[in-house]
Short mmCIF file of C-alpha atoms and ligand atoms in Angstrom, two decimals:
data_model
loop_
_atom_site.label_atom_id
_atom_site.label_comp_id
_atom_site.label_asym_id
_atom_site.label_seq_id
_atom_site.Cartn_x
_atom_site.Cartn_y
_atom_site.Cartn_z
CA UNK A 15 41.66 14.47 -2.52
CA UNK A 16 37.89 14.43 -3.74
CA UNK A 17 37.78 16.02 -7.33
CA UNK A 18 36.51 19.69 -7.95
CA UNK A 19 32.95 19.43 -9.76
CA UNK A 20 32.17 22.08 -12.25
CA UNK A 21 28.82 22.63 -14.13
CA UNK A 22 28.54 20.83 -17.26
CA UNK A 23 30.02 22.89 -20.35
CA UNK A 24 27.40 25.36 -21.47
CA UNK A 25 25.08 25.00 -18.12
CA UNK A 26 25.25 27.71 -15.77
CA UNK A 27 24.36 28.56 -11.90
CA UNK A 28 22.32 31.18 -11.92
CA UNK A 29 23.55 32.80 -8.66
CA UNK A 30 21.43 35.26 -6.23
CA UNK A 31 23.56 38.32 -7.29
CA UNK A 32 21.83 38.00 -11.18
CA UNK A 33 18.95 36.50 -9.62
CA UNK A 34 17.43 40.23 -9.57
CA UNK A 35 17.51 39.98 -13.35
CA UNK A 36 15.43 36.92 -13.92
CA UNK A 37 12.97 38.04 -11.36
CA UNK A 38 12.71 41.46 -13.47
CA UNK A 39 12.08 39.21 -16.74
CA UNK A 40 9.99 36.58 -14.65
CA UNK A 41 7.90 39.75 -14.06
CA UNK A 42 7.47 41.52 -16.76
CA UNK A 43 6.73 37.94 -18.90
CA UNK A 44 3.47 36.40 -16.06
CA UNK A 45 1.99 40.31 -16.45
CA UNK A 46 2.12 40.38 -20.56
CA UNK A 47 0.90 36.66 -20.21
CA UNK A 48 -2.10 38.19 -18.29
CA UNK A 49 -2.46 41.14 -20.55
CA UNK A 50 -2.99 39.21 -23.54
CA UNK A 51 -4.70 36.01 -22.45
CA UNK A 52 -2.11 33.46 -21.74
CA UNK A 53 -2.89 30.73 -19.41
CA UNK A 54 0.40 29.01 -17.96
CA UNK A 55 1.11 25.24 -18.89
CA UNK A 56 3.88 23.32 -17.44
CA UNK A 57 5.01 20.04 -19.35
CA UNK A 58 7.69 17.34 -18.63
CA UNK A 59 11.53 18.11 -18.95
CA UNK A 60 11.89 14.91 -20.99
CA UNK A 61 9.27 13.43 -24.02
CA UNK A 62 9.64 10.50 -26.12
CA UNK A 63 12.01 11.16 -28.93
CA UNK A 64 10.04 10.62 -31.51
CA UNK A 65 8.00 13.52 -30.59
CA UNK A 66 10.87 15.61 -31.70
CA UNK A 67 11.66 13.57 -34.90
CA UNK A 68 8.42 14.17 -35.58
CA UNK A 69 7.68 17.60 -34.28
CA UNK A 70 10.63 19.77 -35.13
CA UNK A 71 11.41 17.49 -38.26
CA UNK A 72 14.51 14.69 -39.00
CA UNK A 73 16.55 17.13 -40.97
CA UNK A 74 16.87 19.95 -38.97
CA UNK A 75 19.84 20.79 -36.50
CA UNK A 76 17.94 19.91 -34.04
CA UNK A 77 17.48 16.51 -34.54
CA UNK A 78 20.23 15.97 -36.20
CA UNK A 79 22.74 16.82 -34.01
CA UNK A 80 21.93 18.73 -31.02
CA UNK A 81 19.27 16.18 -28.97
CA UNK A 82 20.15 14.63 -25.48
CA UNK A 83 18.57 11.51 -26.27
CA UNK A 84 18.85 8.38 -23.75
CA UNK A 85 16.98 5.34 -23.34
CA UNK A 86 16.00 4.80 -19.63
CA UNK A 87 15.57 1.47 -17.65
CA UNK A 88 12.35 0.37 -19.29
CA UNK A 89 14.44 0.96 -22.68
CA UNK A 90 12.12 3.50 -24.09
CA UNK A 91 14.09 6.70 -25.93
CA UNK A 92 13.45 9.55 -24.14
CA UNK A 93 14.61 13.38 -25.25
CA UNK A 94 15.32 15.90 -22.94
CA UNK A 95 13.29 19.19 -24.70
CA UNK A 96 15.19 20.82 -26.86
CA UNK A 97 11.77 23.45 -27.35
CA UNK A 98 8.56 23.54 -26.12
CA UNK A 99 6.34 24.04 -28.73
CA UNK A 100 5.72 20.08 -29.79
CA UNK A 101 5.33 19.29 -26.59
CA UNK A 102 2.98 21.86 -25.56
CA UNK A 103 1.04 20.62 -29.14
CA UNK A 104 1.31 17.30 -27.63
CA UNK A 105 -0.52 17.93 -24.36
CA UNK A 106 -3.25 19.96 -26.43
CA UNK A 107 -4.05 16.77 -28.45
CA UNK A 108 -3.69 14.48 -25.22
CA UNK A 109 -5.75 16.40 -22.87
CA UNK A 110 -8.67 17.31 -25.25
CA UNK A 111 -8.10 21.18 -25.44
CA UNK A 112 -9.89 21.38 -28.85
CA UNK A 113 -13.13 20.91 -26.90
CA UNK A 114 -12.14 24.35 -25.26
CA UNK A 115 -13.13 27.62 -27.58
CA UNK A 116 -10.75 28.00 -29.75
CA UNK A 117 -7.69 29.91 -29.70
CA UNK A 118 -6.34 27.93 -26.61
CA UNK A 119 -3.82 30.64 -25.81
CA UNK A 120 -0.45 28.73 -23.71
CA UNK A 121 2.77 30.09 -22.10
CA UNK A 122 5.43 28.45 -20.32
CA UNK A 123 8.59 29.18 -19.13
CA UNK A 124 10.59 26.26 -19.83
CA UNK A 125 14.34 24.75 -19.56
CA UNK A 126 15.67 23.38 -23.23
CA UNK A 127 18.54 21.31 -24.13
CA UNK A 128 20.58 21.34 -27.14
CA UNK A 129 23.69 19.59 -27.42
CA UNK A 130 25.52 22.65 -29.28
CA UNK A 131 29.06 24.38 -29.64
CA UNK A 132 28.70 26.55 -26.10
CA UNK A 133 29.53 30.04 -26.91
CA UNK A 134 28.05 33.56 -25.74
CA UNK A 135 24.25 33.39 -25.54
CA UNK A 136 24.04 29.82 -26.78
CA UNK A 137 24.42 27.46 -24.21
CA UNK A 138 23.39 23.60 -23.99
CA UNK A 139 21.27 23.97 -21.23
CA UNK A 140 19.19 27.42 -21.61
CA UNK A 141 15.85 29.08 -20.84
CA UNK A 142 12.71 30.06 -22.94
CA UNK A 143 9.67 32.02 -22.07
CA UNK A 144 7.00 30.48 -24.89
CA UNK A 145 3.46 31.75 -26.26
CA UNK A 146 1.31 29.48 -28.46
CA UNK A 147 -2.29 30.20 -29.75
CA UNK A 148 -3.59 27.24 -30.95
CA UNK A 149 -6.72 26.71 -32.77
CA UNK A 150 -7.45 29.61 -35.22
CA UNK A 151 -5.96 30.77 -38.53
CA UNK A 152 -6.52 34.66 -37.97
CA UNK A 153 -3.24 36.50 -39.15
CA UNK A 154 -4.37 39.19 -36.57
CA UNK A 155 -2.81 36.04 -33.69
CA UNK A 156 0.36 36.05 -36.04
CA UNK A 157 0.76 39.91 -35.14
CA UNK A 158 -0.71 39.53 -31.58
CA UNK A 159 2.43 37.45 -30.85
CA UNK A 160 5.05 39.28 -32.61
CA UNK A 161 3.37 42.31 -30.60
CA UNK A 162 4.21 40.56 -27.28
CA UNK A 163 7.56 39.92 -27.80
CA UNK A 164 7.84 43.70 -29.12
CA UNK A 165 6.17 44.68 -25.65
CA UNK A 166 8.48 42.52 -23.52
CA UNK A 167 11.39 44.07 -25.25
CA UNK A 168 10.59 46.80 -25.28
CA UNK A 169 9.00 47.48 -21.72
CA UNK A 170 12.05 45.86 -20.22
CA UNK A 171 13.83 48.82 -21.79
CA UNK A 172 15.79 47.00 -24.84
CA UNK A 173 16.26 49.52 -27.29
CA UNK A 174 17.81 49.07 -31.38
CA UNK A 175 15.90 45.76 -32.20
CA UNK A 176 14.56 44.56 -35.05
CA UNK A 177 11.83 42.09 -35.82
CA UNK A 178 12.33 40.72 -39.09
CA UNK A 179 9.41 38.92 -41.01
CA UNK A 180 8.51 36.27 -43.45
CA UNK A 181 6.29 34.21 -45.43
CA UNK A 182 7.11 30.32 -46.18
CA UNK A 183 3.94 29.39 -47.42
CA UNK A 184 2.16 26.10 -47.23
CA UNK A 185 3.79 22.61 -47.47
CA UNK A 186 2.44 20.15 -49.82
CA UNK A 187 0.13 20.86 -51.70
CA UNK A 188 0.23 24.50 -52.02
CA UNK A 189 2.77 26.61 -52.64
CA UNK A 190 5.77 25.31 -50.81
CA UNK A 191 6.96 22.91 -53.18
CA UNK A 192 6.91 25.77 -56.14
CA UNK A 193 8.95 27.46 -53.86
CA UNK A 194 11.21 24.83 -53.54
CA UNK A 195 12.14 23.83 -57.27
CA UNK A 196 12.37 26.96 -57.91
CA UNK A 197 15.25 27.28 -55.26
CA UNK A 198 16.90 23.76 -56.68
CA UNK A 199 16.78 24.94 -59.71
CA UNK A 200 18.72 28.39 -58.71
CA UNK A 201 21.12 26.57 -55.77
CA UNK A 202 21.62 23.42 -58.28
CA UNK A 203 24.22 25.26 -61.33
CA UNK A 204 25.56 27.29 -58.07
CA UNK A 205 26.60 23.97 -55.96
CA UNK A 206 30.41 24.68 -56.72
CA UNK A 207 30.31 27.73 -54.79
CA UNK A 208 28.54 26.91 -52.10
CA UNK A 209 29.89 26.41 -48.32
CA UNK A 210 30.32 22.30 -47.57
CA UNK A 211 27.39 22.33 -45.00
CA UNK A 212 25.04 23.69 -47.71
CA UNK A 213 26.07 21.19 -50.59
CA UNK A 214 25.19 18.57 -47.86
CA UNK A 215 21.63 20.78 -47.38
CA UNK A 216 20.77 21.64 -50.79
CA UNK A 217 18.59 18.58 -51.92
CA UNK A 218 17.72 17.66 -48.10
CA UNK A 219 16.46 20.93 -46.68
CA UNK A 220 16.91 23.53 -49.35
CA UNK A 221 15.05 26.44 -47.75
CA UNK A 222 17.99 26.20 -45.02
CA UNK A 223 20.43 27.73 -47.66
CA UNK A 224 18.55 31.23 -47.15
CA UNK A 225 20.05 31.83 -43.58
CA UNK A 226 23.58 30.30 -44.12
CA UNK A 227 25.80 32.66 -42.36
CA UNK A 228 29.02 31.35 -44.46
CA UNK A 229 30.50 34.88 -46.27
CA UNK A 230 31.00 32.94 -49.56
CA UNK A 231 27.38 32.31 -49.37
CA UNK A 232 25.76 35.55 -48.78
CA UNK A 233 25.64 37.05 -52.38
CA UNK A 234 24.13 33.83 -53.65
CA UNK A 235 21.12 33.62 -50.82
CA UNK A 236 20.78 38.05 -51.19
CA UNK A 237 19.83 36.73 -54.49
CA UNK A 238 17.80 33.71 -54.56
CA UNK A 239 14.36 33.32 -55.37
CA UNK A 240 11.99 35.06 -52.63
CA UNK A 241 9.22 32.76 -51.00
CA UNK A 242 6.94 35.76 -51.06
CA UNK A 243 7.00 35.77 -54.72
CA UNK A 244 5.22 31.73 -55.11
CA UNK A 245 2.78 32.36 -52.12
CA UNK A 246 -0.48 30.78 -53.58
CA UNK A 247 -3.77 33.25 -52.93
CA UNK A 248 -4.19 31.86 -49.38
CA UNK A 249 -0.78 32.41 -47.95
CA UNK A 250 -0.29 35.72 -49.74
CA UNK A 251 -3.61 37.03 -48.38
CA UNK A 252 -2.24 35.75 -44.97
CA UNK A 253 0.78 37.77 -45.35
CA UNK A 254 -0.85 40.67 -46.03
CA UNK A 255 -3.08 40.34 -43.12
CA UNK A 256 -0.26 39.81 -40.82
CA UNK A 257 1.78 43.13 -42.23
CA UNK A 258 -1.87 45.16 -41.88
CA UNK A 259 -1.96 44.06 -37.99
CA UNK A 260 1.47 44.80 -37.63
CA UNK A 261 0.50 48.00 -38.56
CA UNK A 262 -2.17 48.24 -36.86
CA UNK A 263 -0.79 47.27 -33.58
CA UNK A 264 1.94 49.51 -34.25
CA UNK A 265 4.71 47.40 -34.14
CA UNK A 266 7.72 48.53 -36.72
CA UNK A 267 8.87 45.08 -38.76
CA UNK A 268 10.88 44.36 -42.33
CA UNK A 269 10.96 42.31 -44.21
CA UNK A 270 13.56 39.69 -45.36
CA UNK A 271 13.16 36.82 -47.67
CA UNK A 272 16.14 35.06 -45.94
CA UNK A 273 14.67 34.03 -42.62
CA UNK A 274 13.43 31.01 -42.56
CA UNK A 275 13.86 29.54 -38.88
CA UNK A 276 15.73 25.98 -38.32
CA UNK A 277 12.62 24.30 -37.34
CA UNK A 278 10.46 22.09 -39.71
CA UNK A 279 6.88 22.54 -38.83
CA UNK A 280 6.20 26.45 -39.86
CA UNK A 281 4.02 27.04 -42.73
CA UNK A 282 3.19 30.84 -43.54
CA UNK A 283 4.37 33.26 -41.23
CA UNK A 284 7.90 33.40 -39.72
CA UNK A 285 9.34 35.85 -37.68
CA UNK A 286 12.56 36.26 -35.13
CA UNK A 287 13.87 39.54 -33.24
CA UNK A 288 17.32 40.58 -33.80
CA UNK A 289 19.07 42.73 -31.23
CA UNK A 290 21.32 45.99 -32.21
CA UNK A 291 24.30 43.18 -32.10
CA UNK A 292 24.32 41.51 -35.08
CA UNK A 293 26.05 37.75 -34.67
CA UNK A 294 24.77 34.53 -35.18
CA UNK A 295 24.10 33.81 -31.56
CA UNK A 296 22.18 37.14 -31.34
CA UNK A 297 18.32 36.41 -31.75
CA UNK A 298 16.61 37.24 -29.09
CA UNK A 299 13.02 35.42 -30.04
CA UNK A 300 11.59 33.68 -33.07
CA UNK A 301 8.70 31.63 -33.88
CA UNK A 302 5.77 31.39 -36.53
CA UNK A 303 2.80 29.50 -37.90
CA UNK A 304 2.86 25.83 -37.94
CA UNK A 305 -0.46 24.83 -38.90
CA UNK A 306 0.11 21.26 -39.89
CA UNK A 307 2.23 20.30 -36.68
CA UNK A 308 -0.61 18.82 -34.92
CA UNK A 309 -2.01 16.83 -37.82
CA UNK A 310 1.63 15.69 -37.64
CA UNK A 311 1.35 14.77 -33.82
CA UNK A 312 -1.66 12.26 -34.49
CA UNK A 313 -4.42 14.85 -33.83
CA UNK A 314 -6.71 16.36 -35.91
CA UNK A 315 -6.04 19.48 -38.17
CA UNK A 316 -5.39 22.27 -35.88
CA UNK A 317 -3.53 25.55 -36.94
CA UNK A 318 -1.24 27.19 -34.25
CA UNK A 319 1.17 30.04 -33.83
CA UNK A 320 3.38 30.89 -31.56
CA UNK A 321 7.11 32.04 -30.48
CA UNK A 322 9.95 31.33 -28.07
CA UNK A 323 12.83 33.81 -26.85
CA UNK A 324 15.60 33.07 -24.89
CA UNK A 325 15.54 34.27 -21.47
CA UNK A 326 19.54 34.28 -21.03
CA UNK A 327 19.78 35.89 -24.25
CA UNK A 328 17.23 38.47 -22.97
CA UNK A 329 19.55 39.03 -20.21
CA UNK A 330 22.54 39.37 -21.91
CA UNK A 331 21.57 42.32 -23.67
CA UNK A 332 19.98 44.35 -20.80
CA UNK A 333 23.60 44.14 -19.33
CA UNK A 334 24.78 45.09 -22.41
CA UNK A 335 22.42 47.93 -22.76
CA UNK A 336 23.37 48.91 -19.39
CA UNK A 337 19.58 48.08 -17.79
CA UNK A 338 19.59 47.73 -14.18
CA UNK A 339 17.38 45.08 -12.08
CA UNK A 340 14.99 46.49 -9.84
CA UNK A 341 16.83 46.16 -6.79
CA UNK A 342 15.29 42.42 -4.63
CA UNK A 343 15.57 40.61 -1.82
CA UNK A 344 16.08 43.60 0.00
CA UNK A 345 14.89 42.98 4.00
CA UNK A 346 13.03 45.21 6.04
CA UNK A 347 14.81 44.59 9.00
CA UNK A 348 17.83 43.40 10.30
CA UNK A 349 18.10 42.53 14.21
CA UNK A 350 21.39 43.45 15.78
CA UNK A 351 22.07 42.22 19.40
CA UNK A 352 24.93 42.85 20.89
CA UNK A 353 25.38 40.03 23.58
CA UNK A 354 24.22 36.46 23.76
CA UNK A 355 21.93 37.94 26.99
CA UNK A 356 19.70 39.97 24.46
CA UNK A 357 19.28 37.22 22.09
CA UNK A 358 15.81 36.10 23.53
CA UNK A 359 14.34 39.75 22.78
CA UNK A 360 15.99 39.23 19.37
CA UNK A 361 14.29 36.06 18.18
CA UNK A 362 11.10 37.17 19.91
CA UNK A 363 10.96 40.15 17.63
CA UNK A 364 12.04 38.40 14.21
CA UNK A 365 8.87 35.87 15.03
CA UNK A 366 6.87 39.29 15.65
CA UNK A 367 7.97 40.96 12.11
CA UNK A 368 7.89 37.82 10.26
CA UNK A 369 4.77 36.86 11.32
CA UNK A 370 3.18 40.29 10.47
CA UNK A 371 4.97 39.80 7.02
CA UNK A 372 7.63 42.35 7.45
CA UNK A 373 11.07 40.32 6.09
CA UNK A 374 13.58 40.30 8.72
CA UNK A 375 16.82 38.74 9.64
CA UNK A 376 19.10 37.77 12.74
CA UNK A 377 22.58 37.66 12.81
CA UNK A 378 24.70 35.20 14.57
CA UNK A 379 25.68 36.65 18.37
CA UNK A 380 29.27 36.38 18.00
CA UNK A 381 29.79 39.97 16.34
CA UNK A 382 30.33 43.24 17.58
CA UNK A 383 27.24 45.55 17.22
CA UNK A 384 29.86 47.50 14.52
CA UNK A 385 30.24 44.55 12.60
CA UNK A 386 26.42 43.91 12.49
CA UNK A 387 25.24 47.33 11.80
CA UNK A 388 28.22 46.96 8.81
CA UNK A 389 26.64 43.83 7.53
CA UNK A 390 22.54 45.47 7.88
CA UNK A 391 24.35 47.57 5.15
CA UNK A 392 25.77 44.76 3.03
CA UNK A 393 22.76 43.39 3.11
CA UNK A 394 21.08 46.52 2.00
CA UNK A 395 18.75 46.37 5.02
CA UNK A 396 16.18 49.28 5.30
CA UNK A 397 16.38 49.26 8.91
CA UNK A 398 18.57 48.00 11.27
CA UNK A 399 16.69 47.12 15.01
CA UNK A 400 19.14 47.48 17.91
CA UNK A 401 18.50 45.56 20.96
CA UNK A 402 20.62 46.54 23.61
CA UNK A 403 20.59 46.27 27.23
CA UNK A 404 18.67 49.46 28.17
CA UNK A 405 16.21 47.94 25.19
CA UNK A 406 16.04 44.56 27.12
CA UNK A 407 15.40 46.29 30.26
CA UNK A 408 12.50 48.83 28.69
CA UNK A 409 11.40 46.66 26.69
CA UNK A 410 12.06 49.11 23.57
CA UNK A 411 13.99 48.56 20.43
CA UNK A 412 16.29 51.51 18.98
CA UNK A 413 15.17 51.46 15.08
CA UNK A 414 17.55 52.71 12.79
CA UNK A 415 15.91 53.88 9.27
CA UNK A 416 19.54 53.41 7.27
CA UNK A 417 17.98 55.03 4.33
CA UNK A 418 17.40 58.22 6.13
CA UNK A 419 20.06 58.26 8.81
CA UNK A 420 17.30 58.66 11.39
CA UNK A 421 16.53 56.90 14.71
CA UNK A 422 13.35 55.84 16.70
CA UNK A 423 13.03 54.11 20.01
CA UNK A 424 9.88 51.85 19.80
CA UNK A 425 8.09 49.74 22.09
CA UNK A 426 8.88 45.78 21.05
CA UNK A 427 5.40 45.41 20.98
CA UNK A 428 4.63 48.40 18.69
CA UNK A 429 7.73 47.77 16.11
CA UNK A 430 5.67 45.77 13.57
CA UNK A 431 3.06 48.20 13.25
CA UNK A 432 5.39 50.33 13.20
CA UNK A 433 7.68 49.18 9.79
CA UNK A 434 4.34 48.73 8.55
CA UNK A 435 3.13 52.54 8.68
CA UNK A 436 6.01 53.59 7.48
CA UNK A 437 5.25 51.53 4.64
CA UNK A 438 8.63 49.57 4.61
CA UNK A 439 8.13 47.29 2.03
CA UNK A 440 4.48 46.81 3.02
CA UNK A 441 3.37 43.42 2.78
P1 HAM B 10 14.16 28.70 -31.60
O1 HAM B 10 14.43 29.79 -32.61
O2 HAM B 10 14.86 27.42 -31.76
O3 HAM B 10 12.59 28.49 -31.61
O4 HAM B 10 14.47 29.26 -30.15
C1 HAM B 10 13.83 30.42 -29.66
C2 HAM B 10 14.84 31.25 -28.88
O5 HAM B 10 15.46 30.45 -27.87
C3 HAM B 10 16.03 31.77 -29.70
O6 HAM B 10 15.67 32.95 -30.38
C4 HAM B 10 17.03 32.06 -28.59
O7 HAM B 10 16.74 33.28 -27.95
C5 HAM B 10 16.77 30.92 -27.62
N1 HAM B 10 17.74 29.84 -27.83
C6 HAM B 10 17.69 28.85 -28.73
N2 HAM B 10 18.77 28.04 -28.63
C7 HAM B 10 19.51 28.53 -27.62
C8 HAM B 10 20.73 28.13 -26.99
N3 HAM B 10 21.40 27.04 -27.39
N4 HAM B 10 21.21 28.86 -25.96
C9 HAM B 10 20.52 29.95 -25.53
N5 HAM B 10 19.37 30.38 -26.07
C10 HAM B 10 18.86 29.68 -27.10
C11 HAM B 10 11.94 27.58 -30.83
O8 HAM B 10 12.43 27.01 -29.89
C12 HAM B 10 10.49 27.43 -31.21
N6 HAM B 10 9.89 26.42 -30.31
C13 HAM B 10 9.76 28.75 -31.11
C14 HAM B 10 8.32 28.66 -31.43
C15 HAM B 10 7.28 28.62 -30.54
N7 HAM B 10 7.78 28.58 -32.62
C16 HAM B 10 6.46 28.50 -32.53
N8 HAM B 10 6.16 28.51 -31.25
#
């Protein structure tokens, strides 16, 4: 007996009855993308590893542990993305887009990979809409992209979220690496009492202590030294320029010196979106500033910000929320015929509708005209199209507007003009 395949663990098919929901996000994501400026990009599923190494930074989860790395038959080492945003960085350097005026604003909607303990809302292949403006400093970008993912929540109905806010500061030579012995030197007389994974972190990624969710070590980070508080003049002025736009733009934000995102490159702002259920699987977008990222990459220094949320997570809590789809896919017309005899009327009429752009289907002939009127309403049809023999002989069609409960007797010829008038999902 052949063996019964499943999807690999944490991959899902996204079948056509949830299909409405990723058409609803799909939506609302390409007109906020035109609303604020975003021109699509579309990069490969797979980069050279290093990239990542590089990109996201050797001592983050990432990299560590979560990559699907694999060398292919030329024995490079490839990555499949695990994020877009050093990619996307990469293709700005590669194609020249500096020589475009500057902010080059990019979206994508993109398929990541992260080799990760599958559980609800984290899954090892998932699904990111992405925003990066690349190319200008201004904190008022900062706030236009926390503003977008406020508007996609929002707008898509989500209600109780929160986006919570940050400042890391600059890397060497500014104020990150105050920042940073100052946390050593508070972490270092507490290492006894911390969790195992963040005795293994403190000296090689401090900053990652902030957002351990271990119990034991909540009290300690609630009361570690705040980034804010070492910002040099630069960063803090930044800061305050992103709050003021915030502001501005209306967008309601706080605070909390504990987030400071799992990826390497951000300097300055950092920001994520929590939903009303709190978990550690439960942020629905996050990003920041990463102006030194595509220095990093081999091209010249470029500041960029930008953000990623998850589209499955996004789905996850409209069903939670109870947030219904717009209702899809639903055809204009279904053709019921009877007998085998009226099936030449039948497929001359679908080519009719379909050609005038009406969507229209044709069952098989070996059903009762009950059974096919009961499947036009399975289907959600809008109108079911009897041809029967008196229709074959007048040449008519009896058109039944399920909706309304109503019927019409049309002339073959007229029936697309006709769906159309009544403006039946107009084309
Ligand atoms: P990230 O925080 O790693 O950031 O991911 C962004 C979002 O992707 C998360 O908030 C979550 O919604 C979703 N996500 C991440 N991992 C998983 C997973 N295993 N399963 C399901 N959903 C997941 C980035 O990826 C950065 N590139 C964001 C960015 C863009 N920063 C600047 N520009």
């Amino acid at each position: 007996m052949s063996p019964m395949y499943q999807a690999p663990r944490g991959t899902q098919d996204i079948l056509p009855d949830d299909q409405p929901y990723w058409r609803m996000v799909r939506d609302k994501v390409e007109e906020l993308a035109r609303r604020y400026g975003y021109a699509w990009i579309e990069t490969p599923m797979f980069e050279a590893t290093d990239l990542f190494v590089r990109g996201v930074g050797d001592v983050t989860d990432i990299v560590e542990k979560e990559m699907y790395t694999f060398r292919d038959k030329g024995d490079n080492s490839l990555t499949l993305r695990p994020e877009g945003t050093a990619p996307i960085c990469r293709a700005y350097v590669q194609h020249g887009l500096r020589n475009r005026p500057q902010p080059v604003k990019l979206c994508a909607w993109l398929s990541a990979f992260r080799f990760a303990a599958p559980q609800t809302g984290r899954l090892r292949e998932f699904h990111q809409f992405d925003c990066e403006a690349i190319g200008d400093m201004d904190p008022a970008l900062d706030a236009e992209l926390i503003d977008i993912l406020w508007h996609l929540y929002t707008e898509l109905g989500l209600s109780a979220i929160a986006v919570v806010l940050n400042s890391i500061g600059h890397p060497a030579p500014n104020c990150r690496p105050t920042y940073v012995q100052a946390l050593l030197a508070y972490y270092t007389p507490r290492e006894a009492m911390l969790c195992r994974e963040c005795q293994a972190r403190l000296h090689r990624n401090p900053l990652r202590l902030l957002d351990c969710k271990e119990p034991g070590c909540q009290p300690i980070a609630d009361a570690a030294p705040r980034s804010v508080d070492y910002l040099c003049e630069e960063c803090a002025a930044h800061f305050a320029d992103v709050r003021h736009w915030l502001e501005t733009f209306g967008v309601p934000y706080q605070v909390s010196h504990r987030l400071v995102r799992g990826l390497d490159y951000y300097t300055k702002t950092v920001f994520e979106v929590m939903p009303a259920r709190e978990g550690a699987q439960s942020t629905l977008g996050g990003g920041g500033r990463y102006d030194g990222l595509i220095e990093e990459l081999g091209g010249p220094p470029t500041p960029g910000v930008g953000f990623a949320t998850g589209i499955e997570r996004i789905i996850l809590n409209l069903k939670e929320q109870g947030i219904p789809p717009p209702a899809v896919g639903r055809p204009d017309a279904y053709i019921a015929h009877p007998k085998p005899e009226q099936r030449g009327d039948a497929v001359r009429l679908l080519g009719q509708l379909r050609a005038a752009g009406i969507s229209a289907v044709l069952t098989p002939p070996d059903k009762s005209l009950k059974a096919q009127l009961r499947h036009a309403n399975n289907l959600n049809a809008r109108t079911a199209l009897v041809i029967g023999e008196d229709e074959v002989r007048d040449g008519s069609v009896q058109v039944k507007f399920l909706d309304e409960h109503r019927n019409e007797v049309v002339p073959q010829a007229e029936v697309a003009a006709r769906l159309v008038d009544q403006a039946v999902n107009p084309p």
